[in-house]
mmCIF file of C-alpha atoms in Angstrom:
data_model
loop_
_atom_site.group_PDB
_atom_site.id
_atom_site.type_symbol
_atom_site.label_atom_id
_atom_site.label_comp_id
_atom_site.label_asym_id
_atom_site.label_seq_id
_atom_site.Cartn_x
_atom_site.Cartn_y
_atom_site.Cartn_z
ATOM 1 C CA ASP A 7 -24.112 -32.162 58.650
ATOM 2 C CA ALA A 8 -26.838 -33.627 60.836
ATOM 3 C CA LYS A 9 -28.278 -31.580 63.677
ATOM 4 C CA THR A 10 -27.733 -32.672 67.290
ATOM 5 C CA THR A 11 -29.844 -32.160 70.408
ATOM 6 C CA GLN A 12 -28.362 -32.074 73.906
ATOM 7 C CA PRO A 13 -29.797 -31.159 77.319
ATOM 8 C CA PRO A 14 -28.679 -27.660 78.321
ATOM 9 C CA SER A 15 -27.311 -28.725 81.688
ATOM 10 C CA MET A 16 -26.576 -31.712 83.915
ATOM 11 C CA ASP A 17 -25.149 -32.288 87.376
ATOM 12 C CA CYS A 18 -22.937 -35.101 88.559
ATOM 13 C CA ALA A 19 -21.376 -35.981 91.902
ATOM 14 C CA GLU A 20 -17.601 -36.124 92.047
ATOM 15 C CA GLY A 21 -16.332 -39.675 91.622
ATOM 16 C CA ARG A 22 -19.494 -40.872 89.935
ATOM 17 C CA ALA A 23 -19.954 -41.590 86.252
ATOM 18 C CA ALA A 24 -21.261 -38.748 84.127
ATOM 19 C CA ASN A 25 -23.474 -39.832 81.245
ATOM 20 C CA LEU A 26 -24.097 -37.127 78.658
ATOM 21 C CA PRO A 27 -26.745 -37.889 76.026
ATOM 22 C CA CYS A 28 -26.970 -36.634 72.465
ATOM 23 C CA ASN A 29 -29.689 -37.141 69.875
ATOM 24 C CA HIS A 30 -28.776 -37.103 66.186
ATOM 25 C CA SER A 31 -31.784 -38.717 64.552
ATOM 26 C CA THR A 32 -30.984 -37.425 61.043
ATOM 27 C CA ILE A 33 -27.425 -38.748 60.986
ATOM 28 C CA SER A 34 -26.253 -40.161 57.664
ATOM 29 C CA GLY A 35 -24.337 -43.351 57.157
ATOM 30 C CA ASN A 36 -21.041 -41.580 56.525
ATOM 31 C CA GLU A 37 -21.261 -39.161 59.441
ATOM 32 C CA TYR A 38 -19.213 -39.587 62.574
ATOM 33 C CA VAL A 39 -20.115 -38.476 66.094
ATOM 34 C CA TYR A 40 -17.554 -36.231 67.757
ATOM 35 C CA TRP A 41 -17.386 -34.928 71.301
ATOM 36 C CA TYR A 42 -15.514 -31.826 72.372
ATOM 37 C CA ARG A 43 -15.557 -29.992 75.665
ATOM 38 C CA GLN A 44 -14.856 -26.413 76.643
ATOM 39 C CA ILE A 45 -13.686 -25.602 80.123
ATOM 40 C CA HIS A 46 -14.600 -22.077 81.139
ATOM 41 C CA SER A 47 -12.968 -19.421 78.925
ATOM 42 C CA GLN A 48 -10.640 -21.929 77.257
ATOM 43 C CA GLY A 49 -10.586 -23.236 73.705
ATOM 44 C CA PRO A 50 -12.524 -26.441 73.026
ATOM 45 C CA GLN A 51 -10.752 -29.754 73.512
ATOM 46 C CA TYR A 52 -11.301 -32.926 71.518
ATOM 47 C CA ILE A 53 -12.506 -35.895 73.570
ATOM 48 C CA ILE A 54 -13.486 -38.788 71.345
ATOM 49 C CA HIS A 55 -15.231 -39.752 68.131
ATOM 50 C CA GLY A 56 -16.935 -42.796 66.644
ATOM 51 C CA LEU A 57 -18.912 -44.114 63.691
ATOM 52 C CA LYS A 58 -20.986 -47.043 64.927
ATOM 53 C CA ASN A 59 -18.925 -49.060 67.351
ATOM 54 C CA ASN A 60 -18.418 -48.102 70.951
ATOM 55 C CA GLU A 61 -15.146 -46.310 71.543
ATOM 56 C CA THR A 62 -12.989 -45.768 74.616
ATOM 57 C CA ASN A 63 -9.892 -43.717 75.263
ATOM 58 C CA GLU A 64 -8.107 -42.369 78.294
ATOM 59 C CA MET A 65 -10.643 -39.587 78.719
ATOM 60 C CA ALA A 66 -14.031 -41.146 78.071
ATOM 61 C CA SER A 67 -16.206 -43.784 76.464
ATOM 62 C CA LEU A 68 -18.640 -43.234 73.613
ATOM 63 C CA ILE A 69 -21.686 -45.443 73.274
ATOM 64 C CA ILE A 70 -23.580 -45.182 69.966
ATOM 65 C CA THR A 71 -26.957 -46.883 69.636
ATOM 66 C CA GLU A 72 -27.362 -49.545 67.001
ATOM 67 C CA ASP A 73 -29.578 -47.304 64.849
ATOM 68 C CA ARG A 74 -27.028 -44.481 65.345
ATOM 69 C CA LYS A 75 -29.766 -42.003 66.178
ATOM 70 C CA SER A 76 -28.302 -41.217 69.597
ATOM 71 C CA SER A 77 -25.133 -41.536 71.611
ATOM 72 C CA THR A 78 -23.868 -41.164 75.164
ATOM 73 C CA LEU A 79 -20.548 -39.824 76.328
ATOM 74 C CA ILE A 80 -19.434 -41.414 79.570
ATOM 75 C CA LEU A 81 -16.893 -39.932 81.941
ATOM 76 C CA PRO A 82 -16.334 -42.913 84.239
ATOM 77 C CA HIS A 83 -15.138 -41.080 87.350
ATOM 78 C CA ALA A 84 -15.984 -37.416 87.080
ATOM 79 C CA THR A 85 -13.762 -34.894 88.850
ATOM 80 C CA LEU A 86 -14.261 -31.208 89.547
ATOM 81 C CA ARG A 87 -11.962 -30.457 86.597
ATOM 82 C CA ASP A 88 -14.490 -32.117 84.284
ATOM 83 C CA THR A 89 -16.915 -29.237 84.828
ATOM 84 C CA ALA A 90 -17.290 -27.859 81.305
ATOM 85 C CA VAL A 91 -19.621 -27.453 78.341
ATOM 86 C CA TYR A 92 -19.703 -30.650 76.312
ATOM 87 C CA TYR A 93 -20.467 -30.468 72.599
ATOM 88 C CA CYS A 94 -21.777 -33.348 70.512
ATOM 89 C CA ILE A 95 -21.029 -32.781 66.822
ATOM 90 C CA VAL A 96 -21.878 -34.849 63.781
ATOM 91 C CA ARG A 97 -19.538 -34.557 60.842
ATOM 92 C CA VAL A 98 -18.665 -36.309 57.630
ATOM 93 C CA LEU A 99 -15.105 -37.593 57.605
ATOM 94 C CA THR A 100 -13.935 -37.811 54.032
ATOM 95 C CA SER A 101 -10.679 -37.246 52.267
ATOM 96 C CA GLY A 102 -9.930 -35.098 49.275
ATOM 97 C CA GLY A 103 -11.503 -31.686 49.262
ATOM 98 C CA SER A 104 -13.190 -31.874 52.629
ATOM 99 C CA ASN A 105 -12.717 -28.872 54.891
ATOM 100 C CA TYR A 106 -13.371 -30.875 58.080
ATOM 101 C CA LYS A 107 -15.169 -27.952 59.635
ATOM 102 C CA LEU A 108 -17.106 -28.368 62.874
ATOM 103 C CA THR A 109 -20.575 -27.004 63.604
ATOM 104 C CA PHE A 110 -21.066 -26.308 67.299
ATOM 105 C CA GLY A 111 -24.426 -26.148 69.047
ATOM 106 C CA LYS A 112 -24.916 -24.847 72.569
ATOM 107 C CA GLY A 113 -23.796 -28.093 74.193
ATOM 108 C CA THR A 114 -24.447 -29.401 77.709
ATOM 109 C CA LEU A 115 -23.040 -27.651 80.751
ATOM 110 C CA LEU A 116 -21.879 -30.436 83.048
ATOM 111 C CA THR A 117 -21.344 -29.365 86.620
ATOM 112 C CA VAL A 118 -19.460 -31.799 88.825
ATOM 113 C CA ASN A 119 -20.291 -31.217 92.480
ATOM 114 C CA PRO A 120 -18.074 -32.137 95.438
ATOM 115 C CA ASN B 14 5.415 -27.680 71.119
ATOM 116 C CA ALA B 15 3.467 -24.536 71.882
ATOM 117 C CA GLY B 16 0.517 -25.861 69.884
ATOM 118 C CA VAL B 17 -1.841 -23.083 68.787
ATOM 119 C CA THR B 18 -1.151 -19.592 70.076
ATOM 120 C CA GLN B 19 -3.191 -16.425 69.628
ATOM 121 C CA THR B 20 -2.154 -12.787 69.869
ATOM 122 C CA PRO B 21 -3.366 -10.657 71.583
ATOM 123 C CA LYS B 22 -5.266 -12.226 74.488
ATOM 124 C CA PHE B 23 -7.428 -9.157 75.099
ATOM 125 C CA ARG B 24 -8.216 -6.020 73.128
ATOM 126 C CA VAL B 25 -10.587 -3.105 73.355
ATOM 127 C CA LEU B 26 -11.383 -1.223 70.147
ATOM 128 C CA LYS B 27 -13.474 1.796 69.367
ATOM 129 C CA THR B 28 -16.084 1.523 66.637
ATOM 130 C CA GLY B 29 -14.479 2.014 63.242
ATOM 131 C CA GLN B 30 -10.962 1.034 64.288
ATOM 132 C CA SER B 31 -9.139 -1.799 62.612
ATOM 133 C CA MET B 32 -7.044 -4.604 63.981
ATOM 134 C CA THR B 33 -5.504 -7.962 63.118
ATOM 135 C CA LEU B 34 -5.642 -11.094 65.225
ATOM 136 C CA LEU B 35 -2.766 -13.483 64.787
ATOM 137 C CA CYS B 36 -2.973 -17.254 65.061
ATOM 138 C CA ALA B 37 0.185 -19.341 64.939
ATOM 139 C CA GLN B 38 0.655 -23.109 65.077
ATOM 140 C CA ASP B 39 3.876 -25.096 65.233
ATOM 141 C CA MET B 40 2.429 -28.517 64.341
ATOM 142 C CA ASN B 41 2.776 -28.144 60.555
ATOM 143 C CA HIS B 42 -0.987 -28.456 60.133
ATOM 144 C CA GLU B 43 -2.481 -27.752 56.742
ATOM 145 C CA TYR B 44 -5.925 -26.640 57.905
ATOM 146 C CA MET B 45 -6.666 -23.597 60.042
ATOM 147 C CA TYR B 46 -9.930 -22.044 61.249
ATOM 148 C CA TRP B 47 -11.246 -18.891 62.854
ATOM 149 C CA TYR B 48 -14.338 -19.088 65.075
ATOM 150 C CA ARG B 49 -16.195 -16.584 67.179
ATOM 151 C CA GLN B 50 -18.129 -17.342 70.350
ATOM 152 C CA ASP B 51 -20.776 -15.055 71.770
ATOM 153 C CA PRO B 52 -22.064 -15.414 75.360
ATOM 154 C CA GLY B 53 -24.058 -18.593 75.914
ATOM 155 C CA MET B 54 -23.520 -19.758 72.356
ATOM 156 C CA GLY B 55 -21.475 -22.364 70.603
ATOM 157 C CA LEU B 56 -18.626 -21.466 68.272
ATOM 158 C CA ARG B 57 -19.428 -20.188 64.790
ATOM 159 C CA LEU B 58 -17.009 -20.523 61.907
ATOM 160 C CA ILE B 59 -15.860 -17.222 60.361
ATOM 161 C CA HIS B 60 -13.263 -18.260 57.777
ATOM 162 C CA TYR B 61 -11.008 -21.203 57.219
ATOM 163 C CA SER B 62 -7.979 -22.226 55.172
ATOM 164 C CA VAL B 63 -7.078 -25.603 53.718
ATOM 165 C CA GLY B 64 -3.534 -24.590 52.882
ATOM 166 C CA GLU B 65 -1.045 -21.797 52.427
ATOM 167 C CA GLY B 66 -2.391 -19.112 50.155
ATOM 168 C CA THR B 67 -5.997 -20.360 50.239
ATOM 169 C CA THR B 68 -8.924 -19.153 52.317
ATOM 170 C CA ALA B 69 -12.672 -19.677 52.285
ATOM 171 C CA LYS B 70 -15.763 -18.259 53.957
ATOM 172 C CA GLY B 71 -17.444 -19.953 56.864
ATOM 173 C CA GLU B 72 -20.818 -19.372 58.454
ATOM 174 C CA VAL B 73 -20.386 -15.729 59.540
ATOM 175 C CA PRO B 74 -17.714 -14.099 57.319
ATOM 176 C CA ASP B 75 -19.138 -10.577 56.954
ATOM 177 C CA GLY B 76 -16.941 -7.834 58.388
ATOM 178 C CA TYR B 77 -13.830 -10.009 58.503
ATOM 179 C CA ASN B 78 -10.943 -10.762 56.164
ATOM 180 C CA VAL B 79 -8.256 -13.398 56.480
ATOM 181 C CA SER B 80 -4.885 -14.243 55.038
ATOM 182 C CA ARG B 81 -2.684 -17.324 55.105
ATOM 183 C CA LEU B 82 0.639 -16.205 53.650
ATOM 184 C CA LYS B 83 2.603 -18.725 55.680
ATOM 185 C CA LYS B 84 1.506 -22.224 56.562
ATOM 186 C CA GLN B 85 1.958 -21.663 60.276
ATOM 187 C CA ASN B 86 0.060 -18.363 60.503
ATOM 188 C CA PHE B 87 -3.577 -17.443 59.933
ATOM 189 C CA LEU B 88 -4.519 -13.785 60.295
ATOM 190 C CA LEU B 89 -8.006 -12.457 60.991
ATOM 191 C CA GLY B 90 -8.616 -8.804 60.168
ATOM 192 C CA LEU B 91 -11.340 -6.411 61.169
ATOM 193 C CA GLU B 92 -11.224 -3.403 58.841
ATOM 194 C CA SER B 93 -13.854 -1.304 60.617
ATOM 195 C CA ALA B 94 -14.840 -2.770 63.955
ATOM 196 C CA ALA B 95 -18.478 -2.733 65.076
ATOM 197 C CA PRO B 96 -19.985 -3.424 68.518
ATOM 198 C CA SER B 97 -21.570 -6.579 67.034
ATOM 199 C CA GLN B 98 -18.065 -7.965 66.674
ATOM 200 C CA THR B 99 -17.559 -7.991 70.428
ATOM 201 C CA SER B 100 -16.842 -11.652 71.041
ATOM 202 C CA VAL B 101 -14.241 -14.241 71.953
ATOM 203 C CA TYR B 102 -12.292 -15.403 68.927
ATOM 204 C CA PHE B 103 -10.790 -18.867 68.727
ATOM 205 C CA CYS B 104 -8.345 -20.177 66.212
ATOM 206 C CA ALA B 105 -7.894 -23.879 65.483
ATOM 207 C CA SER B 106 -5.703 -26.075 63.336
ATOM 208 C CA LEU B 107 -6.015 -29.606 61.997
ATOM 209 C CA ASP B 108 -3.676 -32.155 60.507
ATOM 210 C CA ARG B 109 -5.034 -33.301 57.148
ATOM 211 C CA GLY B 110 -3.393 -36.684 57.647
ATOM 212 C CA SER B 111 -5.181 -37.216 60.957
ATOM 213 C CA PRO B 112 -8.317 -35.090 60.672
ATOM 214 C CA ASN B 113 -10.187 -36.212 63.744
ATOM 215 C CA GLU B 114 -8.979 -33.574 66.157
ATOM 216 C CA GLN B 115 -9.006 -29.812 65.827
ATOM 217 C CA TYR B 116 -6.517 -28.124 68.130
ATOM 218 C CA PHE B 117 -7.775 -24.851 69.550
ATOM 219 C CA GLY B 118 -5.934 -21.806 70.784
ATOM 220 C CA PRO B 119 -6.690 -20.053 74.084
ATOM 221 C CA GLY B 120 -8.840 -17.351 72.516
ATOM 222 C CA THR B 121 -8.792 -13.576 72.076
ATOM 223 C CA ARG B 122 -11.377 -11.552 73.967
ATOM 224 C CA LEU B 123 -12.334 -8.528 71.868
ATOM 225 C CA THR B 124 -14.563 -5.684 73.015
ATOM 226 C CA VAL B 125 -15.729 -3.015 70.586
ATOM 227 C CA THR B 126 -17.177 0.108 72.215
#
């Protein structure tokens, strides 16, 4: 799986959009970009994933550049409860024999300030 | 649905003692995983299972054994605990038919003295 690079920490004001960047310059054509987050002391939580098109769900939006070498997770209206470590993970999604395992880096600690 | 549960939540062991961590999921997921997380680090995969009766090594398997006798349970064993195994252990499960989301348990905080 391709390696990802994220800033170690970011701050965001409550109510503003939080934009979390991720570089994955060695991503392969069949690798997806996944985002998980881990609120203090809890198990990680899935947020969103995408291949090449922008994706949106009830939690966040994922913007992937056209060359797929980087992406941005957007939390449109950050709240204090969004304070967490956010992990960007690149993974092949195939059927038949795949173990679907995730490789976690250190992620980005997002702190939402009142 | 309880989702993924882990037992116990906390444990303190002396060096050389053994213990088993239990992970249970009620979502009928085929895949299950054990991770460990050390302070300031991301999660590292210890062992995983793609189905009942099958297990495989992950990134950091040494010092651990696992068993998946029932589809809903995945056990992680430490035969002779070492201080280096002090960590938070997370279990996760995944539905093979919808493999985008791993569901994680709340974690077990283990201290080996």
